[in-house]
JSON list of C-alpha atoms in Angstrom, two decimals:
[
{"chain": "Z", "resi": 1, "resn": "UNK", "atom": "CA", "xyz": [3.35, -9.30, 19.14]},
{"chain": "Z", "resi": 2, "resn": "UNK", "atom": "CA", "xyz": [0.85, -8.53, 16.75]},
{"chain": "Z", "resi": 3, "resn": "UNK", "atom": "CA", "xyz": [1.93, -8.45, 13.35]},
{"chain": "Z", "resi": 4, "resn": "UNK", "atom": "CA", "xyz": [2.55, -9.70, 10.06]},
{"chain": "Z", "resi": 5, "resn": "UNK", "atom": "CA", "xyz": [5.58, -11.98, 8.32]},
{"chain": "Z", "resi": 6, "resn": "UNK", "atom": "CA", "xyz": [6.93, -12.71, 5.42]},
{"chain": "Z", "resi": 7, "resn": "UNK", "atom": "CA", "xyz": [9.67, -15.07, 4.24]},
{"chain": "Z", "resi": 8, "resn": "UNK", "atom": "CA", "xyz": [11.66, -15.14, 2.67]},
{"chain": "Z", "resi": 9, "resn": "UNK", "atom": "CA", "xyz": [13.11, -11.71, 2.72]},
{"chain": "Z", "resi": 10, "resn": "UNK", "atom": "CA", "xyz": [15.64, -12.31, -0.76]},
{"chain": "Z", "resi": 11, "resn": "UNK", "atom": "CA", "xyz": [14.43, -14.99, -2.94]},
{"chain": "Z", "resi": 12, "resn": "UNK", "atom": "CA", "xyz": [16.51, -15.89, -6.02]},
{"chain": "Z", "resi": 13, "resn": "UNK", "atom": "CA", "xyz": [14.22, -17.89, -8.85]},
{"chain": "Z", "resi": 14, "resn": "UNK", "atom": "CA", "xyz": [15.76, -18.92, -12.45]},
{"chain": "Z", "resi": 15, "resn": "UNK", "atom": "CA", "xyz": [13.59, -18.27, -15.20]},
{"chain": "Z", "resi": 16, "resn": "UNK", "atom": "CA", "xyz": [10.44, -20.83, -16.22]},
{"chain": "Z", "resi": 17, "resn": "UNK", "atom": "CA", "xyz": [10.18, -22.23, -12.18]},
{"chain": "Z", "resi": 18, "resn": "UNK", "atom": "CA", "xyz": [6.89, -21.12, -10.25]},
{"chain": "Z", "resi": 19, "resn": "UNK", "atom": "CA", "xyz": [7.78, -19.46, -6.21]},
{"chain": "Z", "resi": 20, "resn": "UNK", "atom": "CA", "xyz": [5.64, -19.23, -3.42]},
{"chain": "Z", "resi": 21, "resn": "UNK", "atom": "CA", "xyz": [6.05, -16.55, -1.28]},
{"chain": "Z", "resi": 22, "resn": "UNK", "atom": "CA", "xyz": [4.76, -16.71, 2.48]},
{"chain": "Z", "resi": 23, "resn": "UNK", "atom": "CA", "xyz": [2.48, -14.18, 4.17]},
{"chain": "Z", "resi": 24, "resn": "UNK", "atom": "CA", "xyz": [1.40, -14.92, 7.70]},
{"chain": "Z", "resi": 25, "resn": "UNK", "atom": "CA", "xyz": [-0.33, -12.71, 10.49]},
{"chain": "Z", "resi": 26, "resn": "UNK", "atom": "CA", "xyz": [-1.41, -13.86, 13.92]},
{"chain": "Z", "resi": 27, "resn": "UNK", "atom": "CA", "xyz": [-3.47, -10.09, 13.83]},
{"chain": "Z", "resi": 28, "resn": "UNK", "atom": "CA", "xyz": [-6.76, -12.52, 14.05]},
{"chain": "Z", "resi": 29, "resn": "UNK", "atom": "CA", "xyz": [-7.10, -10.60, 10.80]},
{"chain": "Z", "resi": 30, "resn": "UNK", "atom": "CA", "xyz": [-10.05, -11.67, 8.17]},
{"chain": "Z", "resi": 31, "resn": "UNK", "atom": "CA", "xyz": [-8.96, -9.16, 5.21]},
{"chain": "Z", "resi": 32, "resn": "UNK", "atom": "CA", "xyz": [-5.09, -10.07, 3.60]},
{"chain": "Z", "resi": 33, "resn": "UNK", "atom": "CA", "xyz": [-3.54, -8.48, 0.52]},
{"chain": "Z", "resi": 34, "resn": "UNK", "atom": "CA", "xyz": [-0.70, -8.73, -1.80]},
{"chain": "Z", "resi": 35, "resn": "UNK", "atom": "CA", "xyz": [0.88, -6.16, -3.80]},
{"chain": "Z", "resi": 36, "resn": "UNK", "atom": "CA", "xyz": [4.11, -5.37, -5.95]},
{"chain": "Z", "resi": 37, "resn": "UNK", "atom": "CA", "xyz": [6.06, -2.47, -5.82]},
{"chain": "Z", "resi": 38, "resn": "UNK", "atom": "CA", "xyz": [8.23, -1.30, -8.68]},
{"chain": "Z", "resi": 39, "resn": "UNK", "atom": "CA", "xyz": [9.46, 2.24, -8.73]},
{"chain": "Z", "resi": 40, "resn": "UNK", "atom": "CA", "xyz": [7.11, 4.76, -10.18]},
{"chain": "Z", "resi": 41, "resn": "UNK", "atom": "CA", "xyz": [4.24, 2.48, -9.63]},
{"chain": "Z", "resi": 42, "resn": "UNK", "atom": "CA", "xyz": [3.95, 2.57, -6.21]},
{"chain": "Z", "resi": 43, "resn": "UNK", "atom": "CA", "xyz": [2.17, -0.32, -4.48]},
{"chain": "Z", "resi": 44, "resn": "UNK", "atom": "CA", "xyz": [0.03, -2.85, -7.38]},
{"chain": "Z", "resi": 45, "resn": "UNK", "atom": "CA", "xyz": [-2.61, -4.55, -5.89]},
{"chain": "Z", "resi": 46, "resn": "UNK", "atom": "CA", "xyz": [-2.52, -8.76, -7.15]},
{"chain": "Z", "resi": 47, "resn": "UNK", "atom": "CA", "xyz": [-4.67, -10.50, -5.31]},
{"chain": "Z", "resi": 48, "resn": "UNK", "atom": "CA", "xyz": [-7.00, -10.16, -1.73]},
{"chain": "Z", "resi": 49, "resn": "UNK", "atom": "CA", "xyz": [-8.67, -11.90, 0.15]},
{"chain": "Z", "resi": 50, "resn": "UNK", "atom": "CA", "xyz": [-11.59, -11.09, 2.63]},
{"chain": "Z", "resi": 51, "resn": "UNK", "atom": "CA", "xyz": [-12.55, -14.61, 3.95]},
{"chain": "Z", "resi": 52, "resn": "UNK", "atom": "CA", "xyz": [-11.26, -17.59, 4.17]},
{"chain": "Z", "resi": 53, "resn": "UNK", "atom": "CA", "xyz": [-11.36, -20.13, 1.00]},
{"chain": "Z", "resi": 54, "resn": "UNK", "atom": "CA", "xyz": [-12.44, -16.63, -0.90]},
{"chain": "Z", "resi": 55, "resn": "UNK", "atom": "CA", "xyz": [-10.30, -14.51, -2.97]},
{"chain": "Z", "resi": 56, "resn": "UNK", "atom": "CA", "xyz": [-10.46, -11.50, -5.40]},
{"chain": "Z", "resi": 57, "resn": "UNK", "atom": "CA", "xyz": [-8.56, -10.99, -8.39]},
{"chain": "Z", "resi": 58, "resn": "UNK", "atom": "CA", "xyz": [-6.40, -7.27, -8.06]},
{"chain": "Z", "resi": 59, "resn": "UNK", "atom": "CA", "xyz": [-5.65, -5.08, -10.80]},
{"chain": "Z", "resi": 60, "resn": "UNK", "atom": "CA", "xyz": [-2.49, -7.62, -11.89]},
{"chain": "Z", "resi": 61, "resn": "UNK", "atom": "CA", "xyz": [-3.52, -10.71, -11.01]},
{"chain": "Z", "resi": 62, "resn": "UNK", "atom": "CA", "xyz": [-1.90, -12.16, -14.08]},
{"chain": "Z", "resi": 63, "resn": "UNK", "atom": "CA", "xyz": [0.65, -14.99, -13.65]},
{"chain": "Z", "resi": 64, "resn": "UNK", "atom": "CA", "xyz": [-0.28, -15.22, -9.90]},
{"chain": "Z", "resi": 65, "resn": "UNK", "atom": "CA", "xyz": [-2.36, -17.43, -7.67]},
{"chain": "Z", "resi": 66, "resn": "UNK", "atom": "CA", "xyz": [-3.09, -17.28, -4.15]},
{"chain": "Z", "resi": 67, "resn": "UNK", "atom": "CA", "xyz": [-4.72, -19.67, -1.73]},
{"chain": "Z", "resi": 68, "resn": "UNK", "atom": "CA", "xyz": [-6.58, -18.56, 1.86]},
{"chain": "Z", "resi": 69, "resn": "UNK", "atom": "CA", "xyz": [-6.76, -22.03, 3.57]},
{"chain": "Z", "resi": 70, "resn": "UNK", "atom": "CA", "xyz": [-6.46, -20.13, 6.60]},
{"chain": "Z", "resi": 71, "resn": "UNK", "atom": "CA", "xyz": [-7.25, -17.55, 8.20]},
{"chain": "Z", "resi": 72, "resn": "UNK", "atom": "CA", "xyz": [-3.54, -16.91, 9.09]},
{"chain": "Z", "resi": 73, "resn": "UNK", "atom": "CA", "xyz": [-1.54, -17.65, 5.51]},
{"chain": "Z", "resi": 74, "resn": "UNK", "atom": "CA", "xyz": [-2.03, -16.10, 2.60]},
{"chain": "Z", "resi": 75, "resn": "UNK", "atom": "CA", "xyz": [0.40, -17.60, 0.25]},
{"chain": "Z", "resi": 76, "resn": "UNK", "atom": "CA", "xyz": [1.55, -16.14, -2.77]},
{"chain": "Z", "resi": 77, "resn": "UNK", "atom": "CA", "xyz": [2.79, -18.45, -5.46]},
{"chain": "Z", "resi": 78, "resn": "UNK", "atom": "CA", "xyz": [4.51, -15.93, -8.73]},
{"chain": "Z", "resi": 79, "resn": "UNK", "atom": "CA", "xyz": [4.19, -18.83, -11.81]},
{"chain": "Z", "resi": 80, "resn": "UNK", "atom": "CA", "xyz": [6.08, -18.75, -15.00]},
{"chain": "Z", "resi": 81, "resn": "UNK", "atom": "CA", "xyz": [3.35, -17.37, -16.47]},
{"chain": "Z", "resi": 82, "resn": "UNK", "atom": "CA", "xyz": [4.32, -14.01, -14.87]},
{"chain": "Z", "resi": 83, "resn": "UNK", "atom": "CA", "xyz": [6.83, -12.32, -17.53]},
{"chain": "Z", "resi": 84, "resn": "UNK", "atom": "CA", "xyz": [8.20, -9.58, -15.15]},
{"chain": "Z", "resi": 85, "resn": "UNK", "atom": "CA", "xyz": [8.50, -10.93, -11.60]},
{"chain": "Z", "resi": 86, "resn": "UNK", "atom": "CA", "xyz": [11.59, -9.52, -10.43]},
{"chain": "Z", "resi": 87, "resn": "UNK", "atom": "CA", "xyz": [9.94, -7.29, -8.12]},
{"chain": "Z", "resi": 88, "resn": "UNK", "atom": "CA", "xyz": [9.45, -6.37, -4.48]},
{"chain": "Z", "resi": 89, "resn": "UNK", "atom": "CA", "xyz": [6.46, -8.04, -2.69]},
{"chain": "Z", "resi": 90, "resn": "UNK", "atom": "CA", "xyz": [4.62, -6.71, -0.48]},
{"chain": "Z", "resi": 91, "resn": "UNK", "atom": "CA", "xyz": [1.82, -8.51, 1.92]},
{"chain": "Z", "resi": 92, "resn": "UNK", "atom": "CA", "xyz": [-0.74, -6.60, 3.95]},
{"chain": "Z", "resi": 93, "resn": "UNK", "atom": "CA", "xyz": [-3.90, -7.39, 6.33]},
{"chain": "Z", "resi": 94, "resn": "UNK", "atom": "CA", "xyz": [-6.87, -4.92, 7.55]},
{"chain": "Z", "resi": 95, "resn": "UNK", "atom": "CA", "xyz": [-8.59, -4.89, 10.46]},
{"chain": "Z", "resi": 96, "resn": "UNK", "atom": "CA", "xyz": [-12.32, -5.67, 10.53]},
{"chain": "Z", "resi": 97, "resn": "UNK", "atom": "CA", "xyz": [-13.32, -1.84, 10.69]},
{"chain": "Z", "resi": 98, "resn": "UNK", "atom": "CA", "xyz": [-10.56, -1.09, 7.67]},
{"chain": "Z", "resi": 99, "resn": "UNK", "atom": "CA", "xyz": [-9.24, 1.73, 9.74]},
{"chain": "Z", "resi": 100, "resn": "UNK", "atom": "CA", "xyz": [-5.81, 0.19, 10.35]},
{"chain": "Z", "resi": 101, "resn": "UNK", "atom": "CA", "xyz": [-3.74, -2.08, 7.69]},
{"chain": "Z", "resi": 102, "resn": "UNK", "atom": "CA", "xyz": [-0.62, -3.67, 8.84]},
{"chain": "Z", "resi": 103, "resn": "UNK", "atom": "CA", "xyz": [2.32, -4.36, 6.72]},
{"chain": "Z", "resi": 104, "resn": "UNK", "atom": "CA", "xyz": [4.87, -7.48, 6.42]},
{"chain": "Z", "resi": 105, "resn": "UNK", "atom": "CA", "xyz": [8.74, -6.63, 5.66]},
{"chain": "Z", "resi": 106, "resn": "UNK", "atom": "CA", "xyz": [8.10, -8.13, 2.08]},
{"chain": "Z", "resi": 107, "resn": "UNK", "atom": "CA", "xyz": [10.04, -10.24, 0.07]},
{"chain": "Z", "resi": 108, "resn": "UNK", "atom": "CA", "xyz": [12.29, -9.25, -2.94]},
{"chain": "Z", "resi": 109, "resn": "UNK", "atom": "CA", "xyz": [12.17, -11.59, -6.05]},
{"chain": "Z", "resi": 110, "resn": "UNK", "atom": "CA", "xyz": [15.05, -11.84, -7.95]},
{"chain": "Z", "resi": 111, "resn": "UNK", "atom": "CA", "xyz": [14.87, -14.04, -11.45]},
{"chain": "Z", "resi": 112, "resn": "UNK", "atom": "CA", "xyz": [17.53, -14.98, -13.21]},
{"chain": "S", "resi": 16, "resn": "UNK", "atom": "CA", "xyz": [-13.08, -0.49, -10.61]},
{"chain": "S", "resi": 17, "resn": "UNK", "atom": "CA", "xyz": [-12.24, 1.84, -7.36]},
{"chain": "S", "resi": 18, "resn": "UNK", "atom": "CA", "xyz": [-8.96, 4.29, -8.42]},
{"chain": "S", "resi": 19, "resn": "UNK", "atom": "CA", "xyz": [-7.05, 6.31, -6.30]},
{"chain": "S", "resi": 20, "resn": "UNK", "atom": "CA", "xyz": [-5.15, 8.77, -8.26]},
{"chain": "S", "resi": 21, "resn": "UNK", "atom": "CA", "xyz": [-1.81, 11.13, -6.97]},
{"chain": "S", "resi": 22, "resn": "UNK", "atom": "CA", "xyz": [-1.14, 13.59, -10.27]},
{"chain": "S", "resi": 23, "resn": "UNK", "atom": "CA", "xyz": [2.30, 15.09, -8.33]},
{"chain": "S", "resi": 24, "resn": "UNK", "atom": "CA", "xyz": [4.95, 12.21, -9.19]},
{"chain": "S", "resi": 25, "resn": "UNK", "atom": "CA", "xyz": [7.83, 14.38, -8.41]},
{"chain": "S", "resi": 26, "resn": "UNK", "atom": "CA", "xyz": [8.01, 17.20, -6.61]},
{"chain": "S", "resi": 27, "resn": "UNK", "atom": "CA", "xyz": [10.95, 19.49, -5.43]},
{"chain": "S", "resi": 28, "resn": "UNK", "atom": "CA", "xyz": [10.50, 21.41, -2.96]},
{"chain": "S", "resi": 29, "resn": "UNK", "atom": "CA", "xyz": [13.38, 24.12, -0.55]},
{"chain": "S", "resi": 30, "resn": "UNK", "atom": "CA", "xyz": [13.54, 23.64, 3.30]},
{"chain": "S", "resi": 31, "resn": "UNK", "atom": "CA", "xyz": [9.89, 25.89, 4.44]},
{"chain": "S", "resi": 32, "resn": "UNK", "atom": "CA", "xyz": [8.16, 25.88, 1.54]},
{"chain": "S", "resi": 33, "resn": "UNK", "atom": "CA", "xyz": [4.37, 24.55, 2.17]},
{"chain": "S", "resi": 34, "resn": "UNK", "atom": "CA", "xyz": [3.60, 21.14, 0.77]},
{"chain": "S", "resi": 35, "resn": "UNK", "atom": "CA", "xyz": [0.44, 19.75, -1.25]},
{"chain": "S", "resi": 36, "resn": "UNK", "atom": "CA", "xyz": [0.17, 16.47, -2.45]},
{"chain": "S", "resi": 37, "resn": "UNK", "atom": "CA", "xyz": [-2.68, 15.68, -4.43]},
{"chain": "S", "resi": 38, "resn": "UNK", "atom": "CA", "xyz": [-4.87, 12.57, -3.83]},
{"chain": "S", "resi": 39, "resn": "UNK", "atom": "CA", "xyz": [-8.63, 12.22, -5.56]},
{"chain": "S", "resi": 40, "resn": "UNK", "atom": "CA", "xyz": [-10.53, 8.55, -5.33]},
{"chain": "S", "resi": 41, "resn": "UNK", "atom": "CA", "xyz": [-13.15, 7.55, -7.77]},
{"chain": "S", "resi": 42, "resn": "UNK", "atom": "CA", "xyz": [-15.05, 5.12, -5.67]},
{"chain": "S", "resi": 43, "resn": "UNK", "atom": "CA", "xyz": [-19.14, 7.27, -4.55]},
{"chain": "S", "resi": 44, "resn": "UNK", "atom": "CA", "xyz": [-19.42, 5.47, -0.59]},
{"chain": "S", "resi": 45, "resn": "UNK", "atom": "CA", "xyz": [-18.30, 5.42, 2.20]},
{"chain": "S", "resi": 46, "resn": "UNK", "atom": "CA", "xyz": [-14.62, 5.04, 2.26]},
{"chain": "S", "resi": 47, "resn": "UNK", "atom": "CA", "xyz": [-11.38, 5.00, 4.46]},
{"chain": "S", "resi": 48, "resn": "UNK", "atom": "CA", "xyz": [-8.33, 7.23, 3.24]},
{"chain": "S", "resi": 49, "resn": "UNK", "atom": "CA", "xyz": [-4.93, 6.58, 4.65]},
{"chain": "S", "resi": 50, "resn": "UNK", "atom": "CA", "xyz": [-0.91, 8.36, 3.64]},
{"chain": "S", "resi": 51, "resn": "UNK", "atom": "CA", "xyz": [1.75, 6.67, 3.87]},
{"chain": "S", "resi": 52, "resn": "UNK", "atom": "CA", "xyz": [5.38, 8.05, 4.14]},
{"chain": "S", "resi": 53, "resn": "UNK", "atom": "CA", "xyz": [8.22, 5.60, 2.64]},
{"chain": "S", "resi": 54, "resn": "UNK", "atom": "CA", "xyz": [11.45, 6.96, 3.44]},
{"chain": "S", "resi": 55, "resn": "UNK", "atom": "CA", "xyz": [14.43, 5.30, 1.21]},
{"chain": "S", "resi": 56, "resn": "UNK", "atom": "CA", "xyz": [15.25, 1.92, 2.25]},
{"chain": "S", "resi": 57, "resn": "UNK", "atom": "CA", "xyz": [12.68, 1.86, 4.64]},
{"chain": "S", "resi": 58, "resn": "UNK", "atom": "CA", "xyz": [9.40, 0.07, 4.80]},
{"chain": "S", "resi": 59, "resn": "UNK", "atom": "CA", "xyz": [6.12, 1.70, 4.62]},
{"chain": "S", "resi": 60, "resn": "UNK", "atom": "CA", "xyz": [5.02, 4.16, 7.20]},
{"chain": "S", "resi": 61, "resn": "UNK", "atom": "CA", "xyz": [1.17, 5.55, 8.25]},
{"chain": "S", "resi": 62, "resn": "UNK", "atom": "CA", "xyz": [1.34, 9.34, 8.56]},
{"chain": "S", "resi": 63, "resn": "UNK", "atom": "CA", "xyz": [-2.40, 9.90, 8.59]},
{"chain": "S", "resi": 64, "resn": "UNK", "atom": "CA", "xyz": [-5.72, 8.43, 8.19]},
{"chain": "S", "resi": 65, "resn": "UNK", "atom": "CA", "xyz": [-9.81, 9.10, 8.02]},
{"chain": "S", "resi": 66, "resn": "UNK", "atom": "CA", "xyz": [-12.72, 7.10, 8.52]},
{"chain": "S", "resi": 67, "resn": "UNK", "atom": "CA", "xyz": [-15.13, 9.50, 9.90]},
{"chain": "S", "resi": 68, "resn": "UNK", "atom": "CA", "xyz": [-15.65, 12.94, 12.25]},
{"chain": "S", "resi": 69, "resn": "UNK", "atom": "CA", "xyz": [-13.55, 16.28, 11.69]},
{"chain": "S", "resi": 70, "resn": "UNK", "atom": "CA", "xyz": [-11.92, 15.92, 8.37]},
{"chain": "S", "resi": 71, "resn": "UNK", "atom": "CA", "xyz": [-9.41, 17.47, 8.75]},
{"chain": "S", "resi": 72, "resn": "UNK", "atom": "CA", "xyz": [-6.68, 15.00, 10.00]},
{"chain": "S", "resi": 73, "resn": "UNK", "atom": "CA", "xyz": [-3.45, 15.61, 11.83]},
{"chain": "S", "resi": 74, "resn": "UNK", "atom": "CA", "xyz": [-0.94, 12.79, 11.68]},
{"chain": "S", "resi": 75, "resn": "UNK", "atom": "CA", "xyz": [2.67, 12.47, 12.90]},
{"chain": "S", "resi": 76, "resn": "UNK", "atom": "CA", "xyz": [5.56, 14.81, 11.84]},
{"chain": "S", "resi": 77, "resn": "UNK", "atom": "CA", "xyz": [3.62, 17.88, 11.41]},
{"chain": "S", "resi": 78, "resn": "UNK", "atom": "CA", "xyz": [1.85, 16.75, 8.18]},
{"chain": "S", "resi": 79, "resn": "UNK", "atom": "CA", "xyz": [-2.07, 17.18, 8.13]},
{"chain": "S", "resi": 80, "resn": "UNK", "atom": "CA", "xyz": [-5.35, 16.08, 5.23]},
{"chain": "S", "resi": 81, "resn": "UNK", "atom": "CA", "xyz": [-8.54, 17.55, 4.67]},
{"chain": "S", "resi": 82, "resn": "UNK", "atom": "CA", "xyz": [-10.79, 15.10, 3.07]},
{"chain": "S", "resi": 83, "resn": "UNK", "atom": "CA", "xyz": [-13.20, 16.97, 0.74]},
{"chain": "S", "resi": 84, "resn": "UNK", "atom": "CA", "xyz": [-15.93, 14.09, 0.22]},
{"chain": "S", "resi": 85, "resn": "UNK", "atom": "CA", "xyz": [-17.73, 16.50, -2.55]},
{"chain": "S", "resi": 86, "resn": "UNK", "atom": "CA", "xyz": [-14.21, 16.17, -4.41]},
{"chain": "S", "resi": 87, "resn": "UNK", "atom": "CA", "xyz": [-13.08, 12.63, -3.52]},
{"chain": "S", "resi": 88, "resn": "UNK", "atom": "CA", "xyz": [-10.14, 14.46, -3.23]},
{"chain": "S", "resi": 89, "resn": "UNK", "atom": "CA", "xyz": [-8.01, 13.55, 0.13]},
{"chain": "S", "resi": 90, "resn": "UNK", "atom": "CA", "xyz": [-4.92, 16.26, 0.25]},
{"chain": "S", "resi": 91, "resn": "UNK", "atom": "CA", "xyz": [-1.89, 15.78, 2.44]},
{"chain": "S", "resi": 92, "resn": "UNK", "atom": "CA", "xyz": [0.03, 19.36, 3.58]},
{"chain": "S", "resi": 93, "resn": "UNK", "atom": "CA", "xyz": [2.47, 20.69, 5.97]},
{"chain": "S", "resi": 94, "resn": "UNK", "atom": "CA", "xyz": [3.05, 23.99, 6.13]},
{"chain": "S", "resi": 95, "resn": "UNK", "atom": "CA", "xyz": [7.14, 24.30, 6.28]},
{"chain": "S", "resi": 96, "resn": "UNK", "atom": "CA", "xyz": [8.79, 21.31, 4.77]},
{"chain": "S", "resi": 97, "resn": "UNK", "atom": "CA", "xyz": [12.24, 20.21, 6.19]},
{"chain": "S", "resi": 98, "resn": "UNK", "atom": "CA", "xyz": [15.02, 17.68, 4.76]},
{"chain": "S", "resi": 99, "resn": "UNK", "atom": "CA", "xyz": [14.19, 14.90, 6.44]},
{"chain": "S", "resi": 100, "resn": "UNK", "atom": "CA", "xyz": [10.47, 14.35, 4.70]},
{"chain": "S", "resi": 101, "resn": "UNK", "atom": "CA", "xyz": [12.45, 13.61, 1.71]},
{"chain": "S", "resi": 102, "resn": "UNK", "atom": "CA", "xyz": [10.75, 10.33, 0.78]},
{"chain": "S", "resi": 103, "resn": "UNK", "atom": "CA", "xyz": [7.64, 9.14, -1.03]},
{"chain": "S", "resi": 104, "resn": "UNK", "atom": "CA", "xyz": [4.08, 9.46, -0.16]},
{"chain": "S", "resi": 105, "resn": "UNK", "atom": "CA", "xyz": [1.20, 6.98, -0.62]},
{"chain": "S", "resi": 106, "resn": "UNK", "atom": "CA", "xyz": [-1.91, 7.68, -1.21]},
{"chain": "S", "resi": 107, "resn": "UNK", "atom": "CA", "xyz": [-4.60, 4.61, 0.21]},
{"chain": "S", "resi": 108, "resn": "UNK", "atom": "CA", "xyz": [-8.15, 4.16, -0.30]},
{"chain": "S", "resi": 109, "resn": "UNK", "atom": "CA", "xyz": [-10.07, 1.29, 1.47]},
{"chain": "S", "resi": 110, "resn": "UNK", "atom": "CA", "xyz": [-14.04, 0.83, 0.66]},
{"chain": "S", "resi": 111, "resn": "UNK", "atom": "CA", "xyz": [-16.04, 1.09, 3.50]},
{"chain": "S", "resi": 112, "resn": "UNK", "atom": "CA", "xyz": [-17.48, -3.05, 4.13]},
{"chain": "S", "resi": 113, "resn": "UNK", "atom": "CA", "xyz": [-15.73, -4.01, 1.12]},
{"chain": "S", "resi": 114, "resn": "UNK", "atom": "CA", "xyz": [-12.21, -4.45, 1.50]},
{"chain": "S", "resi": 115, "resn": "UNK", "atom": "CA", "xyz": [-10.31, -3.96, -1.31]},
{"chain": "S", "resi": 116, "resn": "UNK", "atom": "CA", "xyz": [-7.14, -1.45, -0.57]},
{"chain": "S", "resi": 117, "resn": "UNK", "atom": "CA", "xyz": [-5.87, 0.50, -3.47]},
{"chain": "S", "resi": 118, "resn": "UNK", "atom": "CA", "xyz": [-2.35, 3.21, -3.69]},
{"chain": "S", "resi": 119, "resn": "UNK", "atom": "CA", "xyz": [-1.87, 5.50, -5.64]},
{"chain": "S", "resi": 120, "resn": "UNK", "atom": "CA", "xyz": [1.41, 5.69, -7.81]},
{"chain": "S", "resi": 121, "resn": "UNK", "atom": "CA", "xyz": [2.83, 7.63, -5.28]},
{"chain": "S", "resi": 122, "resn": "UNK", "atom": "CA", "xyz": [4.48, 11.03, -5.49]},
{"chain": "S", "resi": 123, "resn": "UNK", "atom": "CA", "xyz": [8.49, 11.22, -4.25]},
{"chain": "S", "resi": 124, "resn": "UNK", "atom": "CA", "xyz": [9.08, 14.61, -3.05]},
{"chain": "S", "resi": 125, "resn": "UNK", "atom": "CA", "xyz": [12.71, 15.93, -2.57]},
{"chain": "S", "resi": 126, "resn": "UNK", "atom": "CA", "xyz": [13.77, 18.34, -0.31]},
{"chain": "S", "resi": 127, "resn": "UNK", "atom": "CA", "xyz": [16.93, 20.81, -0.83]},
{"chain": "S", "resi": 128, "resn": "UNK", "atom": "CA", "xyz": [18.53, 21.78, 2.23]}
]
């Protein structure tokens, strides 16, 4: 079955450490997204990519980095520069017409 | 920059009351519009979407939404809510052709029995 796989589901990080969240899709979608979900703030766009080897900053890109070396993969790195990294992170992809979005199950990151 | 506004952050209704949740966006070109629902402890679920055709869109669970281009709005409606509609509702907009998918801040709906 086609879909988006995020791993891990839960992640704990020590302050000062970088951590990378995985997002893989087998839907052959060009567009992929990373969102951060916090209570009362909805889903805020961190980064998105419309095509391999290209990506754009979203509304809250500071302290995050991404890469898009393969169409199927769009990993997100939460760097030590991110002041408040504890959150739920959601990866998504969008079909070519922009009419259907698919979401991963999310990764809950906790900084300890 | 494209933005999506959901003006009602919290809504409390009694069962059988009618619901209307507002959603406005700022992009002036062609858009695809979505409403998602997130039940407590669960993941996002698509309620309905609009990308062309009839501006009145019907979705699952008795929800509908109307796209009014002149008002840049895509409000969600349901004639009679149920306790099981208690959830958070998100509006999302994708600029046609640009592929940037932006969500509103969400509206928490509480339906009292």
